[in-house]
C-alpha cells in the first residue's frame, strides 16, 4: 500500500511537467487579460458569437448572465449577439449534431466553457495567432502550438494567410540553428496589431466565461484582507491586555 501511495505521489508531482510538455516547447505569448475591461469583453463576445459559436458551444454560460456582467441590456444581446433564435435565459449551445461534427472535422469540437482554465490563457492567445498555411492538411492549415490541428482557421479573413518560414542562424559557437517564424501576407482585413488586439479580446472573453466570478472574487479578496488588517489591531490589544497578568 505504501509503495502504491508513493508511486501516486510521484505521478502527481510530475503532472505539471507533463502539462508543460504538451505545449511542445513553443514560446507562449502573454495574453492581455483584463476582466475589468468591459469594452474588451464585449468585443471578445462579438467575435466569439460570430466566429466560434457555430461549432463550439459554451453551454455553462447563459446569455442573461453575460448581459448582466458586461453591462448590456437583454435586448441589446438578443439583437446583436444571438443568431440562433435562443432566448435570453438560454445557455450558449449549438445546433450542430455531434455525429455530423465528428464526420466533418474528425472529432466533435469541444465545448469552450472552461477552455481557458484547461489550456491556459497564454496557450489560447498563441494558438489563435499561430495558424499557418499547410497544403498537406485537410483544412489547408496547421498550427505552431497544436500540430496537425483539425480545426480550420476561422479568423483567416481577419488575419490573412500566414506562412511558416525556417531560417538558419549562425550561433556564436560556430554552429547553426534553425529558427522558425510566421509571416503574414497582408490579405486579411486587419493589420497584425489589430488582429493581435482582437485575439486578445477573444481570449479575455473566454477567460471570463471560464470563471465569471473571478473579477468579483479578486475584488472581494482585497476587502477581506482589509478587514483582517483592521481586526488585527483590537486582537493585538486584547492579547496584550489578557497576557499582562499571566507572567
Tab-separated table of C-alpha atoms in Angstrom, residues 2 4 6 28 32 36 38 78 96 105 116 125 153 156 158 187 208 221 227 244:
chain	number	residue	atom	x	y	z
A	2	UNK	CA	2.820	2.374	0.908
A	4	UNK	CA	1.382	2.420	-4.307
A	6	UNK	CA	4.484	6.636	-3.179
A	28	UNK	CA	3.749	31.246	-25.484
A	32	UNK	CA	-3.648	40.614	-22.323
A	36	UNK	CA	-12.367	44.787	-15.694
A	38	UNK	CA	-15.832	45.745	-20.369
A	78	UNK	CA	-30.620	39.439	-28.440
A	96	UNK	CA	-24.780	21.103	-34.902
A	105	UNK	CA	-13.894	17.607	-38.544
A	116	UNK	CA	-9.108	28.938	-20.746
A	125	UNK	CA	-3.642	33.505	-27.279
A	153	UNK	CA	-8.528	28.907	-39.393
A	156	UNK	CA	-8.225	33.894	-41.593
A	158	UNK	CA	-9.231	38.933	-40.336
A	187	UNK	CA	-4.514	39.654	-47.241
A	208	UNK	CA	-14.312	35.496	-18.274
A	221	UNK	CA	-10.333	39.340	-1.521
A	227	UNK	CA	-10.971	43.678	7.282
A	244	UNK	CA	-0.161	41.168	31.066
